[in-house]
Short mmCIF file of C-alpha atoms in Angstrom, two decimals:
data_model
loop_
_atom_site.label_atom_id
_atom_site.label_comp_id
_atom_site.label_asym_id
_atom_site.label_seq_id
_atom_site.Cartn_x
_atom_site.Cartn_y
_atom_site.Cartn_z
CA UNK A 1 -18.19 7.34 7.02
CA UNK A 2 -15.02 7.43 9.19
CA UNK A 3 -12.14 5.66 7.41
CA UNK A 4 -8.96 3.98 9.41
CA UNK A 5 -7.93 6.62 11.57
CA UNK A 6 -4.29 6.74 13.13
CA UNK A 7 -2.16 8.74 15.54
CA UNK A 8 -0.39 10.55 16.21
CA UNK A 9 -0.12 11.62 12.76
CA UNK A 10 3.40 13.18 13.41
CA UNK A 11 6.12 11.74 16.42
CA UNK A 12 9.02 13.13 17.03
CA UNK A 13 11.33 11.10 19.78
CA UNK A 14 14.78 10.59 20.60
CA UNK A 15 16.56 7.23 19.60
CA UNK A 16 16.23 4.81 22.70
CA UNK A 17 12.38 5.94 23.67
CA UNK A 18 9.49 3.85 22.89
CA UNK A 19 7.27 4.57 20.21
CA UNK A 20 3.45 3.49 20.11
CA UNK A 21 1.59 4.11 16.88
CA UNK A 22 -2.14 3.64 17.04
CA UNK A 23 -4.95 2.65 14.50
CA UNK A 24 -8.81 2.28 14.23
CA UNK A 25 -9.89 -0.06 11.33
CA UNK A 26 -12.81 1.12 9.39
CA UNK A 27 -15.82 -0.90 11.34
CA UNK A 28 -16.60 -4.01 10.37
CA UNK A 29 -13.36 -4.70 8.20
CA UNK A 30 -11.73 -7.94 9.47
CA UNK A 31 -8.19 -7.61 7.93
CA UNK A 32 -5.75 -4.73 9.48
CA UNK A 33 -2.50 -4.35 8.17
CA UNK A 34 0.73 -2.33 8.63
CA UNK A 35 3.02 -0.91 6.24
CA UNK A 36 6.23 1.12 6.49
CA UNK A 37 7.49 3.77 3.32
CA UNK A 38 10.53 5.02 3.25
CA UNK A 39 12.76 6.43 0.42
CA UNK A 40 15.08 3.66 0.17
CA UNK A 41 12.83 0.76 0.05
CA UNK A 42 9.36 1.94 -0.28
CA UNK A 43 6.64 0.33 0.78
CA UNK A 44 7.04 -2.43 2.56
CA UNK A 45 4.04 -4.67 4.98
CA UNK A 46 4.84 -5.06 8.40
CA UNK A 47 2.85 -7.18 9.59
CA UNK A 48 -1.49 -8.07 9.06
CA UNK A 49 -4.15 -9.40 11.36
CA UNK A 50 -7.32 -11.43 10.38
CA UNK A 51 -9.60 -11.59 12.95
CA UNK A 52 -8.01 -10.13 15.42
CA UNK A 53 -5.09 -12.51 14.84
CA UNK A 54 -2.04 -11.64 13.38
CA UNK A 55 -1.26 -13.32 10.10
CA UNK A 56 1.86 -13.19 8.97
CA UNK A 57 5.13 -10.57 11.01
CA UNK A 58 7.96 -11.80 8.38
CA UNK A 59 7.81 -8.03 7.16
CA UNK A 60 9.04 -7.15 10.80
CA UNK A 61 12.23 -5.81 10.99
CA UNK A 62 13.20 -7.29 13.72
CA UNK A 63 12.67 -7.82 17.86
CA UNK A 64 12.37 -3.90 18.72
CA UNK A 65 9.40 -4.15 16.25
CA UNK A 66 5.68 -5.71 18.10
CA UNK A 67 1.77 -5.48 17.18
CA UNK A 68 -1.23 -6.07 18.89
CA UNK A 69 -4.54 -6.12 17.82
CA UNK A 70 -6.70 -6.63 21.55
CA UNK A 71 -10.14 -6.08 19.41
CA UNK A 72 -11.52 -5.28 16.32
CA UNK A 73 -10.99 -1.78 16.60
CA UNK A 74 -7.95 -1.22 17.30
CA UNK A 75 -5.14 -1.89 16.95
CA UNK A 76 -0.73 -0.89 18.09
CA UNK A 77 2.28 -1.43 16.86
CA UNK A 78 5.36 -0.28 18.68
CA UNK A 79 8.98 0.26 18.13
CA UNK A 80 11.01 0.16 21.80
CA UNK A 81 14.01 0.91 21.61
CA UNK A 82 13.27 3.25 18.71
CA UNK A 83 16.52 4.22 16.44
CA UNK A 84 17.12 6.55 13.65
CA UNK A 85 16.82 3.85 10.82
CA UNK A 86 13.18 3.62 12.03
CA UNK A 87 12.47 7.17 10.90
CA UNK A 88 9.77 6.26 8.56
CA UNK A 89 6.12 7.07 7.40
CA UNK A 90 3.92 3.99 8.81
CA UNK A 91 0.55 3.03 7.40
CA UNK A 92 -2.26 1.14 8.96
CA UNK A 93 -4.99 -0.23 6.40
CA UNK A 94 -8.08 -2.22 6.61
CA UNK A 95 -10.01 -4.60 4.34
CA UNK A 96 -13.01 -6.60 4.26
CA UNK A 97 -12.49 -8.66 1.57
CA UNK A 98 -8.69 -8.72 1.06
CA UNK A 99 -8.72 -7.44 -2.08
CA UNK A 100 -9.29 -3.35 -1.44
CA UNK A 101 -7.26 -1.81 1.54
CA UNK A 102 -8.28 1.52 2.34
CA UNK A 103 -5.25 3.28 3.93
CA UNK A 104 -5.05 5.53 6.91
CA UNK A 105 -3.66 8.92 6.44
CA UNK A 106 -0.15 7.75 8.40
CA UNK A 107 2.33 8.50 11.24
CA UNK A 108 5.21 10.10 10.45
CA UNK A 109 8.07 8.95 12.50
CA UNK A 110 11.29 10.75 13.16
CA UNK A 111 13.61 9.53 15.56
CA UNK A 112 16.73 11.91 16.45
CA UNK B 1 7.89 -14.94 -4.57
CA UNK B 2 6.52 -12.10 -5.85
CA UNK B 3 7.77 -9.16 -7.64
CA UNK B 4 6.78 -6.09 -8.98
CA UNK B 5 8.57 -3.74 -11.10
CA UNK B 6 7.87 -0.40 -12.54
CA UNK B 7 10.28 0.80 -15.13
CA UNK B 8 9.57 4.96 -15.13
CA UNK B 9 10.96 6.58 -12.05
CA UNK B 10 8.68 9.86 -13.55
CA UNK B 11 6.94 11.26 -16.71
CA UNK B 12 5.17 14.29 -17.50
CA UNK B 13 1.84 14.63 -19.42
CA UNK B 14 0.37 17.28 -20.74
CA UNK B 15 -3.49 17.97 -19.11
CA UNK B 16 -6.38 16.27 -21.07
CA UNK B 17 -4.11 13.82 -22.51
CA UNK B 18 -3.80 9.85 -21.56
CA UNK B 19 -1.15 8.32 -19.98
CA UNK B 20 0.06 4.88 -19.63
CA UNK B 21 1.82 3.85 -16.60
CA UNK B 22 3.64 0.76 -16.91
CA UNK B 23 3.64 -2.48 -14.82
CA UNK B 24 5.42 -6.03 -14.83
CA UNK B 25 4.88 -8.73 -12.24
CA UNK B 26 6.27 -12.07 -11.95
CA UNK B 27 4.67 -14.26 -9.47
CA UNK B 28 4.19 -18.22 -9.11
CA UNK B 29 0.68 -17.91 -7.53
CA UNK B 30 -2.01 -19.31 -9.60
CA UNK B 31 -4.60 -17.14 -8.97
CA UNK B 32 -3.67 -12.95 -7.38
CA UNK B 33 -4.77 -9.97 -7.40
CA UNK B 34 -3.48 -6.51 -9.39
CA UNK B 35 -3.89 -3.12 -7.98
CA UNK B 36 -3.19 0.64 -8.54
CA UNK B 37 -2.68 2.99 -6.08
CA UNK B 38 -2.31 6.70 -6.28
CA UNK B 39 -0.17 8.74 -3.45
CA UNK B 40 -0.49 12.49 -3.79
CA UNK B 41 2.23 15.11 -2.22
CA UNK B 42 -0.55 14.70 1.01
CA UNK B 43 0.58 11.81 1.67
CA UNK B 44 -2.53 9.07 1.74
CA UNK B 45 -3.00 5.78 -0.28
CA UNK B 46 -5.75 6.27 -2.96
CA UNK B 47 -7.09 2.59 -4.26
CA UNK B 48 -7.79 3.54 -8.06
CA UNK B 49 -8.41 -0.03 -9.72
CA UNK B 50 -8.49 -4.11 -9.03
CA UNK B 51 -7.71 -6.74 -11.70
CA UNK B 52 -7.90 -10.24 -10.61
CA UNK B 53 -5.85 -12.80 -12.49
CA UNK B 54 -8.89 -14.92 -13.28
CA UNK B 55 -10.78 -11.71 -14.67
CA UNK B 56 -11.53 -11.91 -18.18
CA UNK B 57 -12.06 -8.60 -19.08
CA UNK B 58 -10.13 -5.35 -18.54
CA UNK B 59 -11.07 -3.54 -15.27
CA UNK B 60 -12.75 0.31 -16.29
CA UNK B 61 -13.08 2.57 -13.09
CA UNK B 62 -14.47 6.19 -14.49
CA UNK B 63 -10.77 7.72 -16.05
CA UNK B 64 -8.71 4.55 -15.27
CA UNK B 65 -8.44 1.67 -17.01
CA UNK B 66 -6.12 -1.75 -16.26
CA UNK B 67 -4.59 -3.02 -19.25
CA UNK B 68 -3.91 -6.72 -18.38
CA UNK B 69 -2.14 -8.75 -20.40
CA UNK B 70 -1.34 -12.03 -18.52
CA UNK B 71 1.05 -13.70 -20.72
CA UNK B 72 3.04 -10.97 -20.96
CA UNK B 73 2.68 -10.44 -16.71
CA UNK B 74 1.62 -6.98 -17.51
CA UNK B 75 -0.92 -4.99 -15.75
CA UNK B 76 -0.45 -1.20 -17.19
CA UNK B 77 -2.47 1.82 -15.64
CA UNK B 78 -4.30 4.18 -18.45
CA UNK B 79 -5.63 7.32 -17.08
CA UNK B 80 -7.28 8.98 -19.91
CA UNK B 81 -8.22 13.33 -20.21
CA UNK B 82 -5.66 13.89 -17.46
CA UNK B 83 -6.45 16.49 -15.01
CA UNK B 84 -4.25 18.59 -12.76
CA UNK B 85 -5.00 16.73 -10.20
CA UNK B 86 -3.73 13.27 -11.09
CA UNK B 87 0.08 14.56 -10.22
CA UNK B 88 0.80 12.26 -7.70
CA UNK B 89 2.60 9.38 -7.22
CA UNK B 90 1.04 6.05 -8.66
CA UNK B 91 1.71 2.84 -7.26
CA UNK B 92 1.27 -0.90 -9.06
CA UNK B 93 0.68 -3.86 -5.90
CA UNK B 94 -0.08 -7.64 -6.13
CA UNK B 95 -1.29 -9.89 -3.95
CA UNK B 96 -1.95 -13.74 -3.70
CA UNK B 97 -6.02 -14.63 -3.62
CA UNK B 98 -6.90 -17.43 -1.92
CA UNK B 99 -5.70 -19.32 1.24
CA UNK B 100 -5.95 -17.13 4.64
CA UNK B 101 -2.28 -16.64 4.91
CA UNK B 102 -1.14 -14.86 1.97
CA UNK B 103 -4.86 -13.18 0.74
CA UNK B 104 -4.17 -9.61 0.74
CA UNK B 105 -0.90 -9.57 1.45
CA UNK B 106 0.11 -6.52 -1.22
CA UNK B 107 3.56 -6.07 -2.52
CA UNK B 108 3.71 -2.74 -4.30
CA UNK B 109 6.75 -1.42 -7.19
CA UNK B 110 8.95 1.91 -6.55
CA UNK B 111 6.27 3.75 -8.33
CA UNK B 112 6.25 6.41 -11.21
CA UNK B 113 5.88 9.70 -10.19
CA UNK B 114 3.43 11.73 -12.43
CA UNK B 115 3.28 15.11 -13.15
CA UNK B 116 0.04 17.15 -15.24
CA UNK B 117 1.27 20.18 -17.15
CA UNK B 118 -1.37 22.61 -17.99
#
């Protein structure tokens, strides 16, 4: 079985470019979330969707920061403009029940 | 609000020996969830074990048990006959159960880093 696939799994950019990370839930999951880990604060949730609909964002850092989730499988979240601070390792996970999240393998983020 | 702490940054075990990974939560939820994850040098998220606050026993999966201890807001990892292969680092995560906007919401500690000597 496929789990939650994301990509790219490495980006590279230059502060001020957009950045659009991308993730497939594992089918038939209805939660997606996304998490951020970096060495200073760990791991920290972004933002998750239920049903399509997202949840709770209070983990966003701030305005530069969006999610989308247009269907069930699949789902965005982008950083525009993107700045060094962002340089991070982001997670997507999915759950059916809310209890076990099976993680994606991540996107590593570096932004120059 | 939630919080998790784990005290030990690292720790070394020697291979075929157990290991206890400590965990401390403070939370004002009634009911939530307890988790270990497991984050090798690759990179990926492992899920190793669940313990739910309401669970009366202590959760078992194959080498890994949860030792829960609620009054003491404890939830400490055991891995028992480690194996070269559990260096990694190991992650302790809550969550609130119940109600659709905070179910699954994980907060995870800093982690302990573990490392199997042969």
């Amino acid at each position: 079985d496929a789990g939650v696939i994301q990509s790219p799994r490495h980006e590279v950019t230059e502060m001020g470019q957009e950045v659009t990370l991308r993730c497939k839930p594992i089918s038939g999951h209805n939660s997606l979330f996304w998490y951020r880990q970096t060495m200073m604060r760990g791991l920290e949730l972004l933002i998750y969707f239920n049903n399509n609909v997202p949840i709770d964002d209070s983990g966003m850092p701030e305005d530069r920061f969006s999610a989308k989730m247009p269907n069930a499988s699949f789902s965005t979240l982008k950083i525009q403009p993107s700045e060094p601070r962002d340089s991070a390792v982001y997670f997507c996970a999915s759950s059916l029940t809310g209890y076990e999240q099976f993680f994606g393998p991540g996107t590593r983020l570096t932004v120059l | 609000a939630q919080k998790i702490t784990q005290t030990q940054p690292g720790m070394f075990v020697q291979e075929k020996e157990a290991v206890t990974l400590d965990c401390t939560y403070d939370t004002s939820d009634p009911s939530y969830g307890l988790f270990w994850y497991k984050q090798p040098s690759s990179g990926e998220m492992i899920f190793l074990i669940y313990q739910g606050s309401y669970d009366q026993q202590n959760a078992t999966e194959g080498r890994y048990s949860l030792n829960f201890q609620k009054a003491r807001k404890s939830a400490n990892l055991v891995i028992s006959a480690s194996q070269l292969g559990d260096s990694a680092m190991y992650f302790c995560a809550m969550s609130p159960l119940g109600g659709t906007d905070s179910w699954g919401k994980l907060q995870f500690g800093a982690g302990t880093q573990v490392v199997v000597t042969p």
